[in-house]
Structures are given as C-alpha cells and as structure tokens.
Coordinates of C-alpha atoms and ligand atoms in Angstrom, one line a residue:
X165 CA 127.5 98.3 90.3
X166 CA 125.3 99.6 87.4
X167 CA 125.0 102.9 86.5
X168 CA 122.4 105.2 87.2
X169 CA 119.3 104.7 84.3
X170 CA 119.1 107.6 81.3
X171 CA 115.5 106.9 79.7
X172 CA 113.9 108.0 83.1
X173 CA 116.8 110.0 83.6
X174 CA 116.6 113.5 85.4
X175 CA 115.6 116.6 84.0
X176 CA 116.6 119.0 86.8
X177 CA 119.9 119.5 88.1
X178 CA 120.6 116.5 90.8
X179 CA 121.6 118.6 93.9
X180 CA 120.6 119.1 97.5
X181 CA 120.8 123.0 97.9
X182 CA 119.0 125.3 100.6
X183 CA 118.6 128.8 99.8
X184 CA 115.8 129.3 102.8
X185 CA 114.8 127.3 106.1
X186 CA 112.5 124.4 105.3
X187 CA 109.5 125.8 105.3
X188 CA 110.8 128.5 103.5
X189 CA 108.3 132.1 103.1
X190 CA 106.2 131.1 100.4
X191 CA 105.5 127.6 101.4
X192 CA 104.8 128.9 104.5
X193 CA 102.1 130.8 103.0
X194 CA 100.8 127.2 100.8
X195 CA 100.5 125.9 104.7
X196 CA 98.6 128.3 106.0
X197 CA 96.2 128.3 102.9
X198 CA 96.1 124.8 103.2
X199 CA 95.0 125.0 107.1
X200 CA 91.9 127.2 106.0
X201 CA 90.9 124.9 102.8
X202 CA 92.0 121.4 103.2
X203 CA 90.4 119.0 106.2
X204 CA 93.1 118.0 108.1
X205 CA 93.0 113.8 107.9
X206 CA 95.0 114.1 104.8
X207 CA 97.5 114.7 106.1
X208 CA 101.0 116.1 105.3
X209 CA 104.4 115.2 106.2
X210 CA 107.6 117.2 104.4
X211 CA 106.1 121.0 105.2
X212 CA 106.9 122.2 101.8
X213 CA 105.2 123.7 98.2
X214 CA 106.0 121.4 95.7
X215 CA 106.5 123.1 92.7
X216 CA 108.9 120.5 90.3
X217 CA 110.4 117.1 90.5
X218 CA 112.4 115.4 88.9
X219 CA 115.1 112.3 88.8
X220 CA 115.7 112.3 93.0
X221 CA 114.8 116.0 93.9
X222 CA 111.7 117.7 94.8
X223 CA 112.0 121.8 94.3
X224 CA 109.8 123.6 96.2
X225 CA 108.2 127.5 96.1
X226 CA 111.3 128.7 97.8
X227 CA 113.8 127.5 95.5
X228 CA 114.7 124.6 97.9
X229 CA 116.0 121.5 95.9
X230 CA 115.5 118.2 98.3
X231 CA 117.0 115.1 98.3
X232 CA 113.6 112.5 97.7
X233 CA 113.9 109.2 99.4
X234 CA 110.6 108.2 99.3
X235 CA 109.2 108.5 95.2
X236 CA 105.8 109.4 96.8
X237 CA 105.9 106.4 98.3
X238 CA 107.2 104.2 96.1
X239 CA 105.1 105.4 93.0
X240 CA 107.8 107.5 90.7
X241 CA 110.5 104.3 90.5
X242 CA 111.5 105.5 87.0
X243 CA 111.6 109.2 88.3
X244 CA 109.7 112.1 88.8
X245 CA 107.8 113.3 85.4
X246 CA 110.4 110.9 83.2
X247 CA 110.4 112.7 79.8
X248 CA 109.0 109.0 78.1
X249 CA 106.4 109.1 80.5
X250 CA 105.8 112.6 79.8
X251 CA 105.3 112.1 76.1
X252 CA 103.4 109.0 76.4
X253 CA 101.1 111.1 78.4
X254 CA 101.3 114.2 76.3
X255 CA 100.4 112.5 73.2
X256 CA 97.3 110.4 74.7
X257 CA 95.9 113.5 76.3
X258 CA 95.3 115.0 73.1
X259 CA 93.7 111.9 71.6
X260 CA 91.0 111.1 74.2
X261 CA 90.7 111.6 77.5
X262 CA 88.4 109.2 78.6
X263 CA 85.0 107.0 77.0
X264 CA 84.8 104.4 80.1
X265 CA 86.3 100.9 79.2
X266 CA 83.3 99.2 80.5
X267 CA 81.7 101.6 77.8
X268 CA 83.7 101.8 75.0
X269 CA 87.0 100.3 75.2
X270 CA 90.2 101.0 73.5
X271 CA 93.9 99.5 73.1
X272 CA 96.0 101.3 76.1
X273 CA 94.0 99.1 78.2
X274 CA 94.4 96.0 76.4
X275 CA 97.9 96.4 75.8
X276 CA 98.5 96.9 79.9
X277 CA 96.7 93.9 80.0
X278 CA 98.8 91.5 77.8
X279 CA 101.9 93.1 79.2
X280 CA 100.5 92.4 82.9
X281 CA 100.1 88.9 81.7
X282 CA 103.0 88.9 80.0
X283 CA 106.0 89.8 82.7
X284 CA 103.8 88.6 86.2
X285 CA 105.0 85.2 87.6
X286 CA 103.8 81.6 86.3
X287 CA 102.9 80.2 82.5
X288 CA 99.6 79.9 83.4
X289 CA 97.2 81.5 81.1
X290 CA 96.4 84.9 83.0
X291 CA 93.9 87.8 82.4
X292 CA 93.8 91.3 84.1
X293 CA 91.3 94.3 85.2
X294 CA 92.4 97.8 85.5
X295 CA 91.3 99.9 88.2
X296 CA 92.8 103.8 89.6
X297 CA 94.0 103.0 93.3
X298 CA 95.7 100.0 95.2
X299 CA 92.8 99.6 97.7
X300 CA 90.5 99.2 94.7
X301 CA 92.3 97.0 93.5
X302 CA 92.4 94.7 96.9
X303 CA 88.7 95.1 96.8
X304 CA 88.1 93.6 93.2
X305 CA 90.8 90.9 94.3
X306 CA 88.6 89.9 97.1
X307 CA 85.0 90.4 95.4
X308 CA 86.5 87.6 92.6
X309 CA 88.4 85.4 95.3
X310 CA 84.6 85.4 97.0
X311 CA 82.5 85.0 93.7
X312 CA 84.9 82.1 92.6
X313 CA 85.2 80.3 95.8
X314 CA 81.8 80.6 97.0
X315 CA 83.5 81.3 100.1
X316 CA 83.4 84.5 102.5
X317 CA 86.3 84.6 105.2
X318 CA 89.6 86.7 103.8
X319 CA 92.4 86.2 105.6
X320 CA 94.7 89.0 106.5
X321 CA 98.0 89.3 109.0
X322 CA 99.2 91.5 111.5
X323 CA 101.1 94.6 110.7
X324 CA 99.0 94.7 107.5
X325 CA 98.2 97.5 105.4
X326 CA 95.5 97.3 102.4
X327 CA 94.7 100.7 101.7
X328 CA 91.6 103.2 103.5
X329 CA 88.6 102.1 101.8
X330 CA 86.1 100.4 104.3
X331 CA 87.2 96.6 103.1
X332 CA 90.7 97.4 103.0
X333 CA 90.6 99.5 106.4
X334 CA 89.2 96.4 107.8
X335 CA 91.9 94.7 106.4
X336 CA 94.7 96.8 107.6
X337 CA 95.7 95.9 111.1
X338 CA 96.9 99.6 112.6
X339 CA 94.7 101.3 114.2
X340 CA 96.0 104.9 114.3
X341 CA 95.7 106.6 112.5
X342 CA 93.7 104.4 109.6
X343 CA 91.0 103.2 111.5
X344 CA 90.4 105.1 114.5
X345 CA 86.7 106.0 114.6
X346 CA 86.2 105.3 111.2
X347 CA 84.3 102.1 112.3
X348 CA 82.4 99.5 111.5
X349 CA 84.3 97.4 109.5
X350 CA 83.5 94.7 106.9
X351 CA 82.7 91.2 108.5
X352 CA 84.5 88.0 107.4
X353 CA 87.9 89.8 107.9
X354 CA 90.2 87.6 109.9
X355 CA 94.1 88.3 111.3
X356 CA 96.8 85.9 111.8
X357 CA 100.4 86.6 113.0
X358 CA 102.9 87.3 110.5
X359 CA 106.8 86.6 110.1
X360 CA 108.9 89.1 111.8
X361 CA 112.2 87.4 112.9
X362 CA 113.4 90.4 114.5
X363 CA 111.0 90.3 117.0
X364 CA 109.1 86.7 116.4
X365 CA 112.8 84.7 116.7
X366 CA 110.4 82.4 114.5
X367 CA 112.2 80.4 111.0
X368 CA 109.6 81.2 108.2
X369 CA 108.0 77.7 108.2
X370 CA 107.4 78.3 111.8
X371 CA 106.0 81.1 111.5
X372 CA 103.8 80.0 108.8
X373 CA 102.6 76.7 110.8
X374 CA 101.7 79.5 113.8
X375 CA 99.6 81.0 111.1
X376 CA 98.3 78.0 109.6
X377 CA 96.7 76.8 112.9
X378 CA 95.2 79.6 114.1
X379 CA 93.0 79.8 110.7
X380 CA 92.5 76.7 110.9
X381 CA 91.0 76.5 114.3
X382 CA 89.7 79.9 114.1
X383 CA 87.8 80.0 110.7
X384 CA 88.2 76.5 109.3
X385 CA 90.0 76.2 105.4
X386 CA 86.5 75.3 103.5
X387 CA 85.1 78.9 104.9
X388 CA 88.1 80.7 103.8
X389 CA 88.5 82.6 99.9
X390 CA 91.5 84.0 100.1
X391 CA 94.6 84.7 102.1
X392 CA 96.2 87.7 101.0
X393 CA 99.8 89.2 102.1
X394 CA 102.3 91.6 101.0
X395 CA 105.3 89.8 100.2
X396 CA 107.5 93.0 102.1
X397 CA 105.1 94.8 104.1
X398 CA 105.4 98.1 103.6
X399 CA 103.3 100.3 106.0
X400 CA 103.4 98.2 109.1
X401 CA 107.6 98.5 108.6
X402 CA 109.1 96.9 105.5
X403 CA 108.8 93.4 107.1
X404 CA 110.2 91.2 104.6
X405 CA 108.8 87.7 105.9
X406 CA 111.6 84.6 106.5
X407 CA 112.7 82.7 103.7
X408 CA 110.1 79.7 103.4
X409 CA 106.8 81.5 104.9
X410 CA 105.2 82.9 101.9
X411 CA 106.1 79.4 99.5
X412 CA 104.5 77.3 103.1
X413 CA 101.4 79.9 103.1
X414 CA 101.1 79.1 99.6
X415 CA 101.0 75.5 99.7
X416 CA 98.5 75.2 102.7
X417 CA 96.7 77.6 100.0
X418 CA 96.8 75.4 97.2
X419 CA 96.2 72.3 99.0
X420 CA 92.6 73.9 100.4
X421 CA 91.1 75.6 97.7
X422 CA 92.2 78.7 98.9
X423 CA 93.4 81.8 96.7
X424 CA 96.8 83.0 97.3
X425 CA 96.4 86.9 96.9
X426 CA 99.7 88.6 97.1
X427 CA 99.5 93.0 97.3
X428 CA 102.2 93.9 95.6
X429 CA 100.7 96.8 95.4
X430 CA 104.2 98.9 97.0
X431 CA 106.2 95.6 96.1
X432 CA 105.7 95.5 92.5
X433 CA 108.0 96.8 89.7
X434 CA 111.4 96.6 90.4
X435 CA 111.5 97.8 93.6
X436 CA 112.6 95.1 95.3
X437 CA 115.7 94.0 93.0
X438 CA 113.2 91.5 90.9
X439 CA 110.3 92.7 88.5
X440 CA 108.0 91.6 91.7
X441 CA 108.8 90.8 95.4
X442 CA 107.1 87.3 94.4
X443 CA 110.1 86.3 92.4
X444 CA 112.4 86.5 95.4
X445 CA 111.1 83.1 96.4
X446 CA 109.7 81.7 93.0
X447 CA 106.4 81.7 94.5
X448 CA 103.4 81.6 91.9
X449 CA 100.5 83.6 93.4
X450 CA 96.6 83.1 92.2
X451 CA 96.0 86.5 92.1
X452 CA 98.4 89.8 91.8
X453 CA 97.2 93.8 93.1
X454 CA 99.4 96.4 91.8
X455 CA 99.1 100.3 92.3
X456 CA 102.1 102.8 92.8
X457 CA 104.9 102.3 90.3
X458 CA 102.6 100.6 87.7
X459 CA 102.4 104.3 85.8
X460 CA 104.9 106.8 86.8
X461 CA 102.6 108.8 89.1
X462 CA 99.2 108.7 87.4
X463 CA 96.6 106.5 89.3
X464 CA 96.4 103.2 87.5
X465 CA 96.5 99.7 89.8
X466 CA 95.2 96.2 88.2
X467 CA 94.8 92.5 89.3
X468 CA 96.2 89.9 87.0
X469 CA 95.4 86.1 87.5
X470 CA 94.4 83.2 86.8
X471 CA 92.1 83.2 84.1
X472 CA 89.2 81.1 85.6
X473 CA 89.6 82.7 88.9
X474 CA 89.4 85.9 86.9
X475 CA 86.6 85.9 84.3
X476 CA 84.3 84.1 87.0
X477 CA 83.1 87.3 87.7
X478 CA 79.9 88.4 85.4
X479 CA 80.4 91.3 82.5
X480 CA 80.0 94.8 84.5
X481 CA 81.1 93.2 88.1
X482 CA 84.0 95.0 87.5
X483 CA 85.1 98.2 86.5
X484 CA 84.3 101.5 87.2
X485 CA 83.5 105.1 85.4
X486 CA 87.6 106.0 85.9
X487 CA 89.2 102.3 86.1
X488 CA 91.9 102.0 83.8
X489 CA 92.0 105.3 82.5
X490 CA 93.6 106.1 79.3
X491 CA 96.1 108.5 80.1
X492 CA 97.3 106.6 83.2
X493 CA 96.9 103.4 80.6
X494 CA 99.4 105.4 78.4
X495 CA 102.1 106.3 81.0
X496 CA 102.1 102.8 82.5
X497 CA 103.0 101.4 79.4
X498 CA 105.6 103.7 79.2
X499 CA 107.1 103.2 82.6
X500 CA 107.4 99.4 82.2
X501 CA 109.0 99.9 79.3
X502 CA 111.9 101.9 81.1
X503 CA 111.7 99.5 83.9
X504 CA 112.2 96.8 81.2
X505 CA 115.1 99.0 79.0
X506 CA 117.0 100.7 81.7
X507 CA 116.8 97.2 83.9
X508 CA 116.1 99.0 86.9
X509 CA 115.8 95.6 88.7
X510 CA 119.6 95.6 88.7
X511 CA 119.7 99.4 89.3
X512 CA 117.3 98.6 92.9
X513 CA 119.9 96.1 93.6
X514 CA 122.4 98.3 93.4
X515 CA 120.8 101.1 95.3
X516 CA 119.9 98.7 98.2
X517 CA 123.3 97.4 98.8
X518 CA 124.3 100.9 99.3
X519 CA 121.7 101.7 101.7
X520 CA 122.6 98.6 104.0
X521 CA 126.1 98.7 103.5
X522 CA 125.7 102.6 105.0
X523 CA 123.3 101.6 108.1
X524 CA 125.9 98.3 108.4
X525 CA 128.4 100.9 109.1
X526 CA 126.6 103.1 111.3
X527 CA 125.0 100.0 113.2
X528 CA 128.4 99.1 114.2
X529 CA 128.8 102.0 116.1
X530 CA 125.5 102.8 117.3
X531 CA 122.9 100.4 118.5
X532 CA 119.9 102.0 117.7
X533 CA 119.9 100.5 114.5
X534 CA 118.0 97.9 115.6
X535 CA 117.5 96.0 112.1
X536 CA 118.1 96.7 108.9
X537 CA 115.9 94.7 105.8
X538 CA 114.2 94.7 102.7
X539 CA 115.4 94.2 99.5
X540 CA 116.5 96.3 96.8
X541 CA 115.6 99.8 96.8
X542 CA 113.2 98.7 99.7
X543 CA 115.0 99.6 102.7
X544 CA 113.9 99.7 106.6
X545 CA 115.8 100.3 109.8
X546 CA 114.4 99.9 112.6
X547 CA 115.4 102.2 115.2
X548 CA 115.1 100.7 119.3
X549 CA 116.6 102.1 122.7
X550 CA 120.0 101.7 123.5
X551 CA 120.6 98.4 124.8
X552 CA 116.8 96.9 124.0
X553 CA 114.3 96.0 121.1
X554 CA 112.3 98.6 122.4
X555 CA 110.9 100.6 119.5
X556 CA 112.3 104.4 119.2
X557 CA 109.1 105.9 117.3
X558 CA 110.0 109.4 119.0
X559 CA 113.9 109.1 117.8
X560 CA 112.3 108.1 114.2
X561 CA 110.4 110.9 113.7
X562 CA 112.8 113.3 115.1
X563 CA 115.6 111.9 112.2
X564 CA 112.6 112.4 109.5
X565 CA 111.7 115.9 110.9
X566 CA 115.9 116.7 111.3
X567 CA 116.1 115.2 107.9
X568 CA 113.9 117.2 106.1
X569 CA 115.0 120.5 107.3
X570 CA 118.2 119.6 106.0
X571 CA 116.7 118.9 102.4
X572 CA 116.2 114.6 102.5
X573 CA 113.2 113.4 102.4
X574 CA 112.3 110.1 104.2
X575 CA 109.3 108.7 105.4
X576 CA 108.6 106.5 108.3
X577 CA 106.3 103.7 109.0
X578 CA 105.7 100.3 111.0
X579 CA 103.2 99.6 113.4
X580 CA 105.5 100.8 116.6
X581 CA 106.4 104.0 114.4
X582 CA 109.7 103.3 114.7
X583 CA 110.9 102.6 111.1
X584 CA 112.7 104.6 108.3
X585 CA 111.7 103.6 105.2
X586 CA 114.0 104.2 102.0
X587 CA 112.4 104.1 98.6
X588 CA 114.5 106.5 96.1
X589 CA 113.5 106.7 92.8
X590 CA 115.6 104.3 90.7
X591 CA 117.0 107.1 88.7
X592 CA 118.9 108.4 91.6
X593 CA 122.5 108.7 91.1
X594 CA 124.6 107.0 93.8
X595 CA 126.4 110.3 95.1
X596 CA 122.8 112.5 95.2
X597 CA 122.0 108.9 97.6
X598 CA 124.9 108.8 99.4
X599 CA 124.6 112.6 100.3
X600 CA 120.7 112.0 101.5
X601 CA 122.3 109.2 103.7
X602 CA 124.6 111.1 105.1
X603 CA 122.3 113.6 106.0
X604 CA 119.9 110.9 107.7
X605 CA 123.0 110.0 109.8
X606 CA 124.1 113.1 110.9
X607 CA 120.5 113.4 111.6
X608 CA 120.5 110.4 114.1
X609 CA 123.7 111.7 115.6
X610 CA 122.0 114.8 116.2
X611 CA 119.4 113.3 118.6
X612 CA 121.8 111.7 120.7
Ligands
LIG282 C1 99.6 101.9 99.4 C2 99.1 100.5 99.5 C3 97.8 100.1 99.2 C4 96.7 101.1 98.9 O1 96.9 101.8 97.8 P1 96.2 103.2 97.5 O2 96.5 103.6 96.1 O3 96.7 104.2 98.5 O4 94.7 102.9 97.7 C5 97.5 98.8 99.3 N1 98.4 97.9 99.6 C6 99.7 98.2 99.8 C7 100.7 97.1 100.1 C8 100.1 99.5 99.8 O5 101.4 99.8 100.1

C-alpha cells in the first residue's frame, strides 16, 4: 500500500478534534448572516465557517478541525491549498492577472493545452479549449459535436448529471432539486437508460444494446451529434457502468458518425485509480470535459479532442472573457504535476481498497449496505431497507447529518438520495481515513 503523497502534503495538523458542537457559536453567527444575505438555492450542506483547509481537514471559526471526505466535491485531489499549488498561484498573481486569451494570449494556457494533449487517452493528434466551470465545458463539447456533425440531437442517460446551466440542466436527468421550475429546457436533448447492475441485473453489453435501440428508434443515428456519458456517474450515485457498456456505446458511436463525449468532469485526474476513469476500459473517447481536480480549487475545466472535431469550430466560437484564466492556468499545471510526481493514481487505489474493504466488513453484518462501488478514491454505498433494494434516502442523510456533528464530512448523492459518496483528498493519510470511517459507521449504527 503506498504511502500517503508529500508534495501536496498537509500543512495543518491531520486530526479530527471538537472543541464546540457543530455549529459551534461563531459559525452560528456566519449562518444567520448568511440567511439575511445569500438566496437560499445555493445551498449548504456541513453548517460550518470555513476558515482553513488543508491535507484532509477543514477548520472552521470555532476551532473545529473535521475530517473531509468529500475534497469539495472531488476538486482538491492533491489537497486543500497544496503549498506547490500555492506558489504556482502566488507567483502568477503577481505577474498578470488576466488579458483574455481570446484577446491576448499567453503560455499558462498553452502549456495546459499540450499537457491535456499530452496525458488524455489515444495517439491521435488532439487540441484543447479552456473554459472556468464543468457545465461550460459540456456546453462547448456539444456546440463543436453540433458544428462538426451538422447534426442536432445529444444523447444523454438516466441518472445523469451535466452541470446547472440551461443546456446542461436539460441534460441532467434529476429533477429536484436541479430542474424544478427552472424550465424550459433546450430541445434536441434525448435520455436513454443507463447501466446500473444493482438494480438493472443487466451485463454491460445488454445494457448498452437497451440503449442502442431506444436511440435508434427514438431519434435515428444520422440525427444524432453526440452521445455523452460519465464514465462513473457521480451525482445520480457513483454508478460505475458494467464492464463492456461504455467500449459497446463507443463502437455503435464510431460506426455512425457519432461523437463519443465522455464528462469526466468528477472522473478525471486520478480519482478513480487511473489518470481518467476512461482508461479503466481502454476506451478512446472523441471528445474529453474536465472541471474539478484539473486546478487544485481554482475554476479551470477544458475539452481536449480530436483535432478536426475540435478546430471545426470558427476563431472566437469559443472562449470567453474568464475561460482559461491565468491564475487557475497556473495552479492546474501545478496540480498535474503532483498528480504526476506523487503518483496519486496508486495512492486512489490505495485509498479505495480501504474504503470497500471497511463497508465489506460492515456489509457483512448489516444489510443496509446495499452496494458498494466505484473505483479508487471514488466510493458509493448505497444504503436500502432491511431485507429490500429499497433505497434509504432518510437513513443517508441522517449518517451525513450524524457524521458531521461528529467532525467527517461526507456528501450524499444518487437519484433515490440514498448514496454516500467518498471522495477524500488523495493526500489523506490512511489512519485520519480510517478514523472518518469509523465515524460514518458508528454513525449508521446510531440510526438503527
Ligand atoms: C460537477 C459536474 C459538472 C458541472 O461542473 P460545474 O463546475 O459545477 O459546472 C458536470 N459534469 C459532471 C460529471 C460533474 O460532476
């Protein structure tokens, strides 16, 4: 088992320790501010002040250091504010902030370009655009897949999640709370089942020949630009698809003309135990979207592909005032690069046979541990009633809301609500993640 990474390494000391009730006083008094300033459809889940973070632990305004099982959803892989990161950002801040690519363009971009290129499946010659968030970065990968093709119909699947813009909303298949009211959608946005063998029973071939039909009967290949699928979805419940569905999706793909979009936008960057969640299955997709753990926590995301699928688009079709930013350009290189030099691919490995070997366990002796999957540091279990596949969304909350008092942080997600999802930082140490496990347990035991 490899060791825990130094050049993202932590820069606070790597302990859960409550010195107040969660929310503590003065983040408490962050909430209340927050209730009179903020509009409430952002959200919030962990009621705490953040005030530092580093490694695996979030301190907040109390003095509260918490366990992090979540990296801000999957965004701080190398660790929170990793010093190279840091310095990377430090030093481009004080050379230029900004002039606009599309404007005036400079060599952070280009070299997060090349290395894009560089370390993304296939030998093909590749190109890459920059943008700031993942669901910009879905939208440029389907404004290319449409300009190339000639074609309008995208092709999206159940349990689906593309971001919160109006084309990705549309693309994202759970209602509440994403879409609700926020309606109309985009046209030309079509849904086909996915491959959940917990609940489908389906072989990954199958379940891609389900798919296959229905968009073939529904839309018709020659109307359709692009399919486009996470390779793990992540929001709908860290589905990780049966081996053979993606490399049969991509075939039918490639035999129609069709681009083969893969959103590795939560995926991506050694989360999954590989550089990308693609490499699992050698598949070779036509076009990549990448977002969270590209730069360390600053908003950079970017689709690489094909080169003639991706300068079909005219000069100025893509871009905008922010898109690929300097700074963020900066720490992203910088983050690779620890990805790269403290091979956090093995590290994710590592972390996620700990994670299943501890639900294993703990599903042995209680069967509300439905299902446990992913890969690498990309962990679900899904929680059902005794006895059933029913899904226990109110159990699954209660373990994140236990949890959290008790100084872990863990999200949920799938589209039943009834799925923890684990996504430590790769820097954690194995005892800080055994200790936040243990706490998730004792959790579950707690709501008996
Ligand atoms: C988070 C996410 C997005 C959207 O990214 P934003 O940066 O929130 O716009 C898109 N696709 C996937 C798979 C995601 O997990």
């Amino acid at each position: 088992m490899s060791a825990p990474p130094t050049t993202g390494g932590p820069t606070l000391p790597q302990v859960r320790k409550l010195v107040s009730t969660i929310p503590g006083p003065k983040s408490q008094e962050l909430l209340a501010r927050k209730d009179a300033a903020v509009a409430t459809g952002t959200g919030g889940v962990l009621p705490i002040s953040v005030v530092a973070a580093g490694g695996g632990v979030l301190i907040d305004a109390d003095g509260n250091s918490l366990i992090d099982l979540g990296s801000g959803i999957a965004v701080t892989g190398v660790g929170n504010s990793a010093p190279a990161v840091v310095q990377a950002v430090r030093r481009q801040v004080e050379q230029f902030t900004h002039s606009c690519f599309t404007i005036a363009p400079y060599e952070g971009y280009v070299k997060v370009a090349e290395k894009l290129n560089a370390i993304t499946p296939g030998e093909h010659e590749k190109r890459s655009a920059l943008f700031s968030t993942g669901a910009e970065a879905l939208e440029n990968a389907v404004k290319i897949a449409r300009h190339y093709t000639g074609r309008q119909a995208v092709v999206v699947f159940d349990h689906a999640f593309h971001g919160r813009t109006n084309l990705t909303m549309g693309m994202t298949a759970k209602n509440m709370p994403y879409k609700n009211g926020f309606g109309p959608f985009a046209p030309e946005i079509y849904r086909v089942p996915a491959s959940y063998s917990y609940r489908d029973g389906l072989t990954g071939p199958e379940a891609a020949a389900r798919s296959i039909l229905q968009l073939e009967k529904q839309i018709g290949a020659e109307n359709v630009a692009a399919v486009i699928i996470e390779p793990i979805q992540g929001e709908g419940g860290f589905i990780a698809p049966a081996n053979g569905f993606l490399p049969a999706l991509q075939e039918w793909t490639s035999q129609n003309g069709v681009i083969f979009i893969l959103d590795e936008v939560q995926t991506g960057f050694a989360r999954t135990g590989d550089m990308f969640a693609a490499n699992h299955e050698g598949i070779v997709p036509d076009l990549m979207t990448f977002g969270k753990g590209l730069a360390g926590g600053l908003p950079l995301s970017a689709v690489t592909g094909r080169m003639d699928i991706m300068n079909s688009a005219v000069g100025g079709g893509l871009g905008g005032t922010y898109a690929g930013n300097p700074i963020a350009c900066a720490a992203a290189l910088a983050t690779i690069e620890i990805y790269e030099k403290d091979n956090l691919t093995e590290r994710a490995r590592a972390i996620g046979a700990i994670i299943t070997d501890f639900f294993a366990g703990l599903a042995a002796e209680d069967d509300r541990v439905g299902d446990i999957r992913g890969r690498g540091a990309m962990i679900g279990i899904e929680f059902v009633e005794t006895g059933t596949q029913r899904p226990a969304a109110a159990l699954t909350s209660a373990i994140a809301r236990k949890a959290g008092q008790d100084g872990v942080l863990v999200l949920t997600c799938g589209t039943y609500g009834n799925v923890l999802r684990f996504l430590p930082p790769l820097s954690i140490s194995n005892d800080l993640l055994r200790e936040g496990l243990q706490v998730v347990a004792d959790a579950l035991k707690a709501n008996a």
